[in-house]
Amino acid sequence: NAGVMQNPRHLVRRRGQEARLRCSPMKGHSHVYWYRQLPEEGLKFMVYLQKENIIDESGMPKERFSAEFPKEGPSILRIQQVVRGDSAAYFCASSIGQDNSPLHFGNGTRLTVT
Amino acid sequence: AQSVTQPDIHITVSEGASLELRCNYSYGATPYLFWYVQSPGQGLQLLLKYFSGDTLVQGIKGFEAEFKRSQSSFNLRKPSVHWSDAAEYFCAVGGRDFNKFYFGSGTKLNVKP
């Protein structure tokens, strides 16, 4: 049973370019979460999605960041016009969204903005 | 406001010694509590979780944690640490709405031979 799959593992972008991070949840999971981890910091919640719906995006920066979880295909976290401060590890997690269901994490995408 | 505090940023213990990592939380409803471990360059792996019932929960790799409601704590323990336990450990709290989970800033564990 494959776990949460994130790609790419490493992504390098120049300032002003766009970054697209993909996440395929565990089989049977319909709830996806995106977290950002800055160096020497913990995980910061960004957004929580279910299929075709954004449930909670209170942790998303107001500009340049967007997320989707279409009916078919992976969840996408999109960062437009990246800046150096966007450099971080971005983790996706999934769950079945019921009681007693913890988050299962992917191995993350490490974004470097040069 | 919901939050998780892990007061120890770095901890070093000798191999074979006991370990306790502290976690305090603030949560307005009945909390679900978790401990995760992260090895360098990897994602987070679930060690154990508490939802209800027995306040002492057992996890993988010989870890256990005790929920103390009166102290708003969920400390992680292991009787004898192995070199392979060197990693970063995160405490997290969530609730029944599953809208978001709150993570502490992590504790980096170093194990001396």
Coordinates of N, CA and C in Angstrom, one line a residue:
Chain A
N1 N 0.9 -1.2 0.0 CA 0.0 0.0 0.0 C 0.9 1.2 0.0
A2 N 0.9 1.9 -1.1 CA 1.8 3.1 -1.3 C 1.4 4.1 -0.3
G3 N 2.5 4.8 0.2 CA 2.2 5.9 1.1 C 1.9 7.2 0.4
V4 N 2.0 8.3 1.0 CA 1.8 9.6 0.4 C 3.0 9.9 -0.5
M5 N 2.7 10.2 -1.7 CA 3.8 10.4 -2.7 C 3.9 11.9 -3.1
Q6 N 5.1 12.5 -2.9 CA 5.3 13.8 -3.3 C 6.4 13.9 -4.3
N7 N 6.1 14.8 -5.3 CA 7.2 15.0 -6.3 C 7.1 16.5 -6.8
P8 N 8.3 17.0 -7.1 CA 9.6 16.4 -7.0 C 10.1 16.4 -5.6
R9 N 11.2 15.7 -5.3 CA 11.8 15.7 -4.0 C 12.5 17.0 -3.8
H10 N 13.2 17.5 -4.9 CA 13.9 18.8 -4.8 C 13.5 19.6 -6.0
L11 N 13.3 20.9 -5.8 CA 12.9 21.8 -6.8 C 13.7 23.1 -6.7
V12 N 14.4 23.5 -7.8 CA 15.1 24.7 -7.7 C 14.5 25.7 -8.7
R13 N 14.2 26.9 -8.2 CA 13.5 27.9 -9.1 C 14.3 29.2 -8.9
R14 N 14.3 30.0 -10.0 CA 14.8 31.3 -9.9 C 13.7 32.3 -9.4
R15 N 14.1 33.3 -8.8 CA 13.1 34.4 -8.4 C 12.2 34.7 -9.5
G16 N 10.9 34.8 -9.3 CA 10.0 35.2 -10.3 C 9.4 34.0 -11.1
Q17 N 10.0 32.8 -11.0 CA 9.4 31.7 -11.6 C 8.2 31.1 -10.8
E18 N 7.6 30.1 -11.4 CA 6.5 29.4 -10.7 C 7.0 28.0 -10.2
A19 N 6.5 27.6 -9.1 CA 6.8 26.3 -8.5 C 5.5 25.5 -8.4
R20 N 5.5 24.3 -8.8 CA 4.3 23.4 -8.7 C 4.8 22.2 -8.0
L21 N 4.1 21.9 -6.8 CA 4.4 20.8 -6.0 C 3.2 19.8 -6.0
R22 N 3.5 18.6 -6.2 CA 2.4 17.6 -6.4 C 2.4 16.6 -5.2
C23 N 1.2 16.2 -4.9 CA 1.0 15.2 -3.8 C -0.1 14.3 -4.1
S24 N 0.2 13.0 -4.1 CA -0.8 11.9 -4.2 C -1.0 11.3 -2.9
P25 N -2.2 11.4 -2.3 CA -2.5 10.9 -1.0 C -2.4 9.4 -1.0
M26 N -2.5 8.8 0.2 CA -2.5 7.4 0.3 C -3.8 6.9 -0.3
K27 N -3.8 5.7 -0.7 CA -5.0 5.1 -1.3 C -6.1 5.1 -0.3
G28 N -7.3 5.6 -0.7 CA -8.4 5.6 0.2 C -8.6 6.9 1.0
H29 N -7.5 7.7 0.9 CA -7.6 9.0 1.7 C -8.1 10.1 0.8
S30 N -9.1 10.8 1.4 CA -9.7 11.9 0.6 C -9.4 13.3 1.2
H31 N -8.6 13.3 2.2 CA -8.3 14.6 2.9 C -6.8 14.8 2.8
V32 N -6.5 16.0 2.3 CA -5.1 16.4 2.1 C -4.8 17.7 2.8
Y33 N -3.6 17.7 3.4 CA -3.1 18.9 4.1 C -1.7 19.3 3.5
W34 N -1.5 20.5 3.5 CA -0.1 21.0 3.1 C 0.5 21.8 4.3
Y35 N 1.7 21.5 4.6 CA 2.5 22.1 5.6 C 3.8 22.7 5.1
R36 N 4.3 23.7 5.7 CA 5.6 24.3 5.3 C 6.5 24.2 6.5
Q37 N 7.7 23.8 6.3 CA 8.7 23.7 7.3 C 9.9 24.6 6.9
L38 N 10.1 25.6 7.7 CA 11.3 26.5 7.5 C 12.4 25.9 8.3
P39 N 13.7 26.2 8.0 CA 14.8 25.7 8.8 C 14.7 26.1 10.2
E40 N 15.0 25.2 11.1 CA 14.9 25.4 12.5 C 13.5 25.7 13.1
E41 N 12.5 25.4 12.3 CA 11.2 25.7 12.7 C 10.3 24.4 12.6
G42 N 9.2 24.4 13.2 CA 8.3 23.3 13.1 C 7.4 23.4 11.9
L43 N 6.5 22.6 11.8 CA 5.6 22.6 10.7 C 4.5 23.6 10.8
K44 N 4.3 24.4 9.8 CA 3.2 25.4 9.8 C 2.1 25.0 8.8
F45 N 0.9 24.9 9.4 CA -0.3 24.6 8.5 C -0.5 25.6 7.4
M46 N -0.8 25.1 6.2 CA -1.1 26.0 5.1 C -2.5 25.9 4.7
V47 N -2.9 24.6 4.3 CA -4.2 24.5 3.7 C -4.7 23.0 3.9
Y48 N -6.0 22.9 4.0 CA -6.6 21.6 4.1 C -7.7 21.5 3.0
L49 N -7.6 20.4 2.2 CA -8.5 20.2 1.1 C -9.1 18.8 1.2
Q50 N -10.3 18.8 0.6 CA -10.9 17.5 0.3 C -11.1 17.5 -1.2
K51 N -11.5 16.4 -1.8 CA -11.7 16.4 -3.3 C -12.5 17.6 -3.8
E52 N -11.9 18.4 -4.6 CA -12.5 19.5 -5.3 C -12.9 20.6 -4.4
N53 N -12.6 20.6 -3.1 CA -12.9 21.6 -2.2 C -11.8 22.0 -1.3
I54 N -11.7 23.3 -1.1 CA -10.7 23.9 -0.1 C -11.5 24.1 1.2
I55 N -11.1 23.4 2.2 CA -11.9 23.4 3.5 C -11.4 24.5 4.4
D56 N -10.0 24.7 4.4 CA -9.4 25.6 5.3 C -8.1 26.1 4.7
E57 N -8.0 27.3 4.3 CA -6.8 27.9 3.8 C -6.3 29.0 4.6
S58 N -6.5 29.0 5.9 CA -6.2 30.1 6.8 C -4.7 30.2 6.9
G59 N -3.9 29.2 6.6 CA -2.5 29.3 6.7 C -1.7 29.6 5.4
M60 N -2.5 29.9 4.4 CA -1.9 30.2 3.1 C -1.6 31.7 3.0
P61 N -0.5 32.1 2.5 CA -0.2 33.5 2.2 C -1.3 34.0 1.3
K62 N -1.7 35.3 1.5 CA -2.8 35.8 0.7 C -2.5 35.9 -0.8
E63 N -1.2 36.1 -1.1 CA -0.9 36.2 -2.5 C 0.1 35.2 -3.0
R64 N 0.1 34.9 -4.2 CA 1.0 34.0 -5.0 C 0.8 32.5 -4.7
F65 N 0.2 32.1 -3.6 CA 0.0 30.7 -3.2 C -1.4 30.3 -3.5
S66 N -1.5 29.1 -4.1 CA -2.8 28.5 -4.3 C -2.7 27.0 -4.2
A67 N -3.8 26.3 -4.0 CA -3.8 24.9 -3.9 C -5.1 24.3 -4.4
E68 N -5.0 23.1 -5.0 CA -6.2 22.4 -5.5 C -6.0 20.9 -5.3
F69 N -7.2 20.3 -5.3 CA -7.2 18.8 -5.2 C -8.4 18.4 -6.1
P70 N -8.0 18.2 -7.3 CA -9.1 17.9 -8.3 C -9.7 16.5 -8.1
K71 N -10.8 16.3 -8.8 CA -11.5 15.0 -8.7 C -10.6 13.9 -9.2
E72 N -9.8 14.1 -10.2 CA -8.8 13.2 -10.7 C -7.4 13.8 -10.5
G73 N -6.5 13.0 -10.1 CA -5.1 13.4 -10.1 C -4.7 13.9 -8.7
P74 N -3.4 14.3 -8.6 CA -2.9 14.7 -7.4 C -3.3 16.1 -6.9
S75 N -3.0 16.4 -5.7 CA -3.2 17.7 -5.2 C -2.0 18.5 -5.6
I76 N -2.2 19.8 -5.9 CA -1.1 20.7 -6.4 C -1.1 21.9 -5.5
L77 N 0.2 22.2 -5.1 CA 0.4 23.5 -4.4 C 1.2 24.3 -5.4
R78 N 0.7 25.5 -5.7 CA 1.3 26.3 -6.7 C 1.8 27.6 -6.1
I79 N 3.0 28.0 -6.4 CA 3.6 29.2 -5.9 C 4.0 30.0 -7.1
Q80 N 3.4 31.1 -7.3 CA 3.7 32.0 -8.4 C 4.8 33.0 -8.0
Q81 N 5.6 33.4 -9.0 CA 6.6 34.5 -8.7 C 7.3 34.3 -7.4
V82 N 8.0 33.1 -7.4 CA 8.7 32.8 -6.1 C 9.7 33.8 -5.7
V83 N 9.9 33.9 -4.4 CA 10.9 34.8 -3.8 C 11.8 33.9 -2.9
R84 N 12.9 34.4 -2.5 CA 13.9 33.6 -1.7 C 13.2 33.1 -0.4
G85 N 12.3 33.9 0.1 CA 11.7 33.5 1.4 C 10.8 32.3 1.3
D86 N 10.5 31.9 0.0 CA 9.7 30.7 -0.2 C 10.5 29.4 0.0
S87 N 11.8 29.6 0.0 CA 12.6 28.4 0.2 C 12.3 27.7 1.5
A88 N 11.9 26.4 1.4 CA 11.5 25.7 2.5 C 11.2 24.2 2.1
A89 N 10.9 23.4 3.1 CA 10.4 22.1 2.8 C 8.9 22.1 2.9
Y90 N 8.2 21.6 1.9 CA 6.8 21.6 1.8 C 6.3 20.1 2.0
F91 N 5.5 19.9 3.0 CA 5.1 18.5 3.3 C 3.6 18.4 3.0
C92 N 3.2 17.3 2.4 CA 1.8 17.0 2.2 C 1.5 15.8 3.1
A93 N 0.3 15.8 3.7 CA -0.2 14.7 4.5 C -1.6 14.4 4.1
S94 N -2.0 13.2 4.3 CA -3.4 12.8 4.0 C -4.0 12.0 5.2
S95 N -5.3 11.9 5.2 CA -6.0 11.1 6.2 C -7.3 10.7 5.6
I96 N -8.0 9.8 6.3 CA -9.3 9.4 5.8 C -10.4 10.4 6.5
G97 N -9.9 11.2 7.4 CA -10.7 12.3 7.9 C -11.8 11.8 8.9
Q98 N -11.5 10.7 9.5 CA -12.5 10.3 10.5 C -11.8 10.2 11.8
D99 N -12.6 10.0 12.9 CA -12.0 9.8 14.2 C -11.0 8.7 14.2
N100 N -10.0 8.9 15.0 CA -8.9 8.0 15.1 C -8.0 7.8 13.9
S101 N -8.1 8.8 13.0 CA -7.3 8.7 11.8 C -6.2 9.8 11.8
P102 N -5.0 9.5 12.0 CA -3.9 10.5 12.1 C -3.5 10.9 10.7
L103 N -2.6 11.8 10.6 CA -2.0 12.3 9.3 C -0.9 11.3 8.9
H104 N -0.8 11.0 7.6 CA 0.3 10.3 7.1 C 1.0 11.2 6.1
F105 N 2.3 11.4 6.3 CA 3.1 12.4 5.6 C 3.9 11.8 4.5
G106 N 4.1 12.6 3.4 CA 5.0 12.3 2.4 C 6.4 12.7 2.8
N107 N 7.4 12.5 1.9 CA 8.8 12.8 2.3 C 9.1 14.3 2.0
G108 N 8.2 15.0 1.4 CA 8.4 16.5 1.3 C 9.0 16.8 -0.1
T109 N 8.8 18.1 -0.4 CA 9.5 18.7 -1.5 C 10.3 19.9 -1.0
R110 N 11.6 19.8 -1.3 CA 12.5 20.9 -0.8 C 12.7 21.9 -1.9
L111 N 12.1 23.1 -1.7 CA 12.1 24.1 -2.7 C 13.3 25.1 -2.4
T112 N 14.1 25.3 -3.4 CA 15.2 26.3 -3.2 C 15.0 27.4 -4.3
V113 N 14.9 28.6 -3.8 CA 14.8 29.7 -4.8 C 16.1 30.5 -4.8
T114 N 16.6 30.6 -6.0 CA 18.0 31.2 -6.2 C 17.8 32.6 -6.7
Chain B
A1 N -6.2 30.1 22.2 CA -5.7 29.8 20.9 C -5.0 28.4 21.0
Q2 N -5.1 27.7 19.9 CA -4.5 26.3 19.9 C -3.0 26.5 19.7
S3 N -2.2 25.7 20.4 CA -0.8 25.7 20.2 C -0.1 24.5 20.9
V4 N 1.1 24.3 20.5 CA 1.9 23.2 21.1 C 3.3 23.7 21.4
T5 N 3.7 23.5 22.6 CA 5.1 23.9 23.0 C 6.0 22.8 23.3
Q6 N 7.1 22.7 22.6 CA 8.1 21.8 23.0 C 9.3 22.6 23.5
P7 N 9.5 22.6 24.8 CA 10.4 23.6 25.4 C 11.9 23.2 25.1
D8 N 12.2 22.0 24.8 CA 13.6 21.6 24.6 C 13.9 21.6 23.1
I9 N 14.8 22.4 22.6 CA 15.1 22.5 21.2 C 16.1 21.3 20.8
H10 N 17.1 21.1 21.7 CA 18.0 20.1 21.5 C 18.2 19.3 22.8
I11 N 18.3 18.0 22.6 CA 18.6 17.1 23.8 C 19.6 16.1 23.4
T12 N 20.6 15.9 24.3 CA 21.6 14.9 24.0 C 21.6 13.9 25.1
V13 N 21.5 12.6 24.8 CA 21.5 11.5 25.8 C 22.5 10.4 25.4
S14 N 23.0 9.7 26.3 CA 23.9 8.6 26.0 C 23.0 7.4 25.6
E15 N 23.6 6.6 24.7 CA 22.9 5.4 24.3 C 22.7 4.5 25.5
G16 N 21.5 4.0 25.6 CA 21.1 3.1 26.7 C 20.5 3.9 27.9
A17 N 20.6 5.2 27.8 CA 19.9 6.0 28.9 C 18.5 6.2 28.6
S18 N 17.7 6.6 29.6 CA 16.3 6.9 29.4 C 16.1 8.3 28.8
L19 N 14.9 8.5 28.2 CA 14.6 9.7 27.5 C 13.2 10.2 27.8
E20 N 13.1 11.5 28.0 CA 11.8 12.1 28.1 C 11.8 13.4 27.3
L21 N 10.9 13.5 26.4 CA 10.7 14.7 25.6 C 9.4 15.4 26.0
R22 N 9.5 16.7 26.3 CA 8.3 17.4 26.8 C 7.4 18.0 25.8
C23 N 6.2 18.0 26.0 CA 5.2 18.6 25.1 C 4.0 19.1 26.0
N24 N 3.8 20.4 25.8 CA 2.6 21.0 26.4 C 1.7 21.6 25.3
Y25 N 0.4 21.5 25.5 CA -0.5 22.0 24.5 C -1.6 22.9 25.0
S26 N -2.1 23.7 24.2 CA -3.3 24.5 24.5 C -4.3 24.2 23.4
Y27 N -5.5 23.7 23.9 CA -6.5 23.4 22.9 C -7.8 23.5 23.6
G28 N -8.8 24.1 22.8 CA -10.1 24.5 23.5 C -11.1 23.3 23.6
A29 N -10.8 22.2 23.0 CA -11.7 21.1 23.1 C -10.9 19.8 23.5
T30 N -11.6 18.7 23.4 CA -10.9 17.5 23.7 C -9.8 17.2 22.7
P31 N -8.6 17.1 23.1 CA -7.5 17.0 22.1 C -7.3 15.6 21.7
Y32 N -6.8 15.5 20.4 CA -6.2 14.3 19.9 C -4.7 14.7 19.9
L33 N -3.9 13.8 20.4 CA -2.4 14.1 20.6 C -1.6 13.1 19.8
F34 N -0.5 13.6 19.3 CA 0.3 12.7 18.4 C 1.8 13.0 18.7
W35 N 2.6 12.1 18.5 CA 4.1 12.3 18.4 C 4.5 11.7 17.0
Y36 N 5.3 12.5 16.4 CA 5.9 12.1 15.1 C 7.4 12.2 15.2
V37 N 8.1 11.4 14.4 CA 9.6 11.5 14.3 C 10.0 11.7 12.9
Q38 N 11.0 12.6 12.7 CA 11.5 12.9 11.4 C 13.0 12.7 11.3
S39 N 13.4 11.8 10.4 CA 14.8 11.6 10.1 C 15.2 12.6 9.1
P40 N 16.5 13.0 9.0 CA 17.0 14.0 8.1 C 16.5 13.7 6.6
G41 N 16.0 14.7 6.0 CA 15.6 14.5 4.6 C 14.3 13.7 4.4
Q42 N 13.7 13.3 5.4 CA 12.5 12.4 5.3 C 11.2 13.2 5.8
G43 N 10.1 12.5 5.6 CA 8.9 13.0 6.1 C 8.7 12.6 7.5
L44 N 7.5 12.8 8.0 CA 7.2 12.5 9.4 C 6.6 11.2 9.6
Q45 N 7.0 10.4 10.5 CA 6.5 9.1 10.8 C 5.7 9.1 12.1
L46 N 4.6 8.6 12.1 CA 3.8 8.6 13.4 C 4.4 7.6 14.4
L47 N 4.6 8.0 15.6 CA 5.1 7.2 16.6 C 4.0 6.6 17.5
L48 N 3.1 7.5 17.9 CA 1.9 7.1 18.7 C 0.9 8.2 18.7
K49 N -0.3 7.8 19.2 CA -1.4 8.8 19.2 C -2.3 8.5 20.4
Y50 N -2.9 9.6 20.9 CA -3.9 9.4 22.0 C -5.2 10.1 21.5
F51 N -6.3 9.3 21.7 CA -7.6 9.9 21.5 C -8.5 9.8 22.7
S52 N -8.4 8.8 23.4 CA -9.2 8.6 24.6 C -8.8 7.4 25.4
G53 N -9.4 7.2 26.5 CA -9.1 5.9 27.2 C -7.8 6.0 28.1
D54 N -7.1 4.9 28.1 CA -5.9 4.8 28.9 C -5.0 6.0 28.6
T55 N -4.5 6.7 29.6 CA -3.7 7.9 29.4 C -2.3 7.5 29.1
L56 N -1.9 6.3 29.2 CA -0.5 5.9 28.8 C -0.6 5.1 27.5
V57 N 0.0 5.6 26.5 CA -0.2 5.0 25.2 C 1.2 4.4 24.8
Q58 N 1.1 3.3 24.1 CA 2.3 2.7 23.6 C 2.4 2.9 22.1
G59 N 3.7 3.1 21.6 CA 3.9 3.4 20.2 C 4.9 2.4 19.6
I60 N 5.3 2.8 18.5 CA 6.3 1.9 17.8 C 7.7 2.2 18.3
K61 N 8.7 1.4 18.1 CA 10.1 1.5 18.4 C 10.3 1.7 19.9
G62 N 9.4 1.2 20.7 CA 9.6 1.2 22.2 C 9.2 2.5 22.8
F63 N 8.6 3.4 22.2 CA 8.2 4.7 22.7 C 6.8 4.6 23.4
E64 N 6.7 5.4 24.4 CA 5.4 5.6 25.1 C 5.2 7.0 25.4
A65 N 3.9 7.4 25.6 CA 3.6 8.8 26.0 C 2.5 8.8 27.0
E66 N 2.5 9.7 27.9 CA 1.4 9.8 28.9 C 0.7 11.2 28.8
F67 N -0.6 11.1 28.7 CA -1.5 12.2 28.6 C -1.8 12.6 30.1
K68 N -1.5 13.9 30.4 CA -1.9 14.4 31.7 C -2.8 15.7 31.5
R69 N -4.1 15.5 31.6 CA -5.0 16.6 31.3 C -4.7 17.8 32.3
S70 N -4.5 17.5 33.5 CA -4.3 18.6 34.5 C -3.1 19.5 34.2
Q71 N -2.1 18.9 33.5 CA -0.9 19.6 33.2 C -0.9 20.0 31.7
S72 N -1.9 19.6 31.0 CA -1.9 19.9 29.5 C -0.6 19.4 28.9
S73 N -0.2 18.2 29.3 CA 1.1 17.7 28.7 C 0.9 16.3 28.1
F74 N 1.8 16.0 27.2 CA 1.8 14.7 26.5 C 3.3 14.4 26.3
N75 N 4.0 14.0 27.3 CA 5.4 13.8 27.2 C 5.8 12.4 26.6
L76 N 6.8 12.4 25.8 CA 7.2 11.1 25.2 C 8.4 10.5 26.0
R77 N 8.4 9.2 26.1 CA 9.4 8.6 26.9 C 9.9 7.3 26.2
K78 N 11.1 7.0 26.5 CA 11.7 5.7 26.1 C 12.7 5.2 27.2
P79 N 12.6 4.0 27.7 CA 13.4 3.6 28.8 C 14.9 3.5 28.4
S80 N 15.2 3.1 27.2 CA 16.6 2.9 26.8 C 16.8 3.3 25.3
V81 N 17.5 4.4 25.1 CA 17.6 5.0 23.8 C 18.7 4.3 23.0
H82 N 18.4 4.1 21.7 CA 19.3 3.5 20.8 C 19.9 4.5 19.8
W83 N 21.1 4.3 19.3 CA 21.7 5.3 18.4 C 20.8 5.7 17.2
S84 N 20.0 4.7 16.8 CA 19.1 4.9 15.7 C 17.9 5.9 16.0
D85 N 17.7 6.2 17.3 CA 16.7 7.1 17.7 C 17.0 8.6 17.4
A86 N 18.3 8.8 17.1 CA 18.7 10.2 16.8 C 17.8 10.7 15.6
A87 N 17.1 11.8 15.9 CA 16.2 12.4 14.9 C 15.5 13.6 15.5
E88 N 14.6 14.1 14.8 CA 13.8 15.2 15.4 C 12.4 14.8 15.6
Y89 N 11.9 15.2 16.8 CA 10.6 14.7 17.3 C 9.6 15.8 17.4
F90 N 8.4 15.6 16.9 CA 7.4 16.6 16.9 C 6.1 16.1 17.6
C91 N 5.6 17.0 18.4 CA 4.4 16.8 19.1 C 3.3 17.5 18.3
A92 N 2.1 17.0 18.3 CA 1.0 17.6 17.5 C -0.3 17.4 18.2
V93 N -1.2 18.4 18.1 CA -2.5 18.3 18.7 C -3.6 18.6 17.6
G94 N -4.6 17.9 17.6 CA -5.7 18.1 16.6 C -7.0 17.9 17.4
G95 N -8.1 18.1 16.6 CA -9.4 17.9 17.2 C -10.3 17.1 16.3
R96 N -11.6 17.0 16.8 CA -12.5 16.1 16.0 C -12.8 16.7 14.7
D97 N -12.7 18.1 14.5 CA -13.1 18.6 13.2 C -12.0 18.4 12.2
F98 N -10.8 18.0 12.6 CA -9.8 17.6 11.6 C -9.4 18.8 10.7
N99 N -9.8 20.0 11.0 CA -9.5 21.1 10.1 C -8.0 21.3 10.0
K100 N -7.3 21.2 11.1 CA -5.9 21.4 11.1 C -5.3 20.7 12.3
F101 N -4.0 20.4 12.2 CA -3.3 19.9 13.3 C -2.2 20.9 13.6
Y102 N -1.9 21.1 14.9 CA -0.9 22.1 15.3 C 0.3 21.3 15.8
F103 N 1.5 21.8 15.2 CA 2.7 21.1 15.6 C 3.6 22.0 16.4
G104 N 4.3 21.3 17.3 CA 5.3 22.0 18.0 C 6.5 22.3 17.1
S105 N 7.5 23.0 17.6 CA 8.7 23.4 16.8 C 9.7 22.3 16.8
G106 N 9.5 21.2 17.5 CA 10.4 20.1 17.4 C 11.5 20.0 18.4
T107 N 11.9 18.8 18.7 CA 13.1 18.6 19.6 C 14.0 17.7 18.9
K108 N 15.3 18.2 18.7 CA 16.3 17.4 18.0 C 17.0 16.5 19.1
L109 N 17.0 15.2 18.8 CA 17.6 14.3 19.8 C 19.0 13.8 19.2
N110 N 20.0 14.0 20.0 CA 21.3 13.5 19.6 C 21.6 12.4 20.6
V111 N 22.2 11.3 20.1 CA 22.5 10.1 21.0 C 24.0 9.9 20.9
K112 N 24.6 10.0 22.1 CA 26.1 9.8 22.3 C 26.4 8.3 22.4
P113 N 27.4 7.8 21.8 CA 27.8 6.4 21.9 C 28.2 6.0 23.3

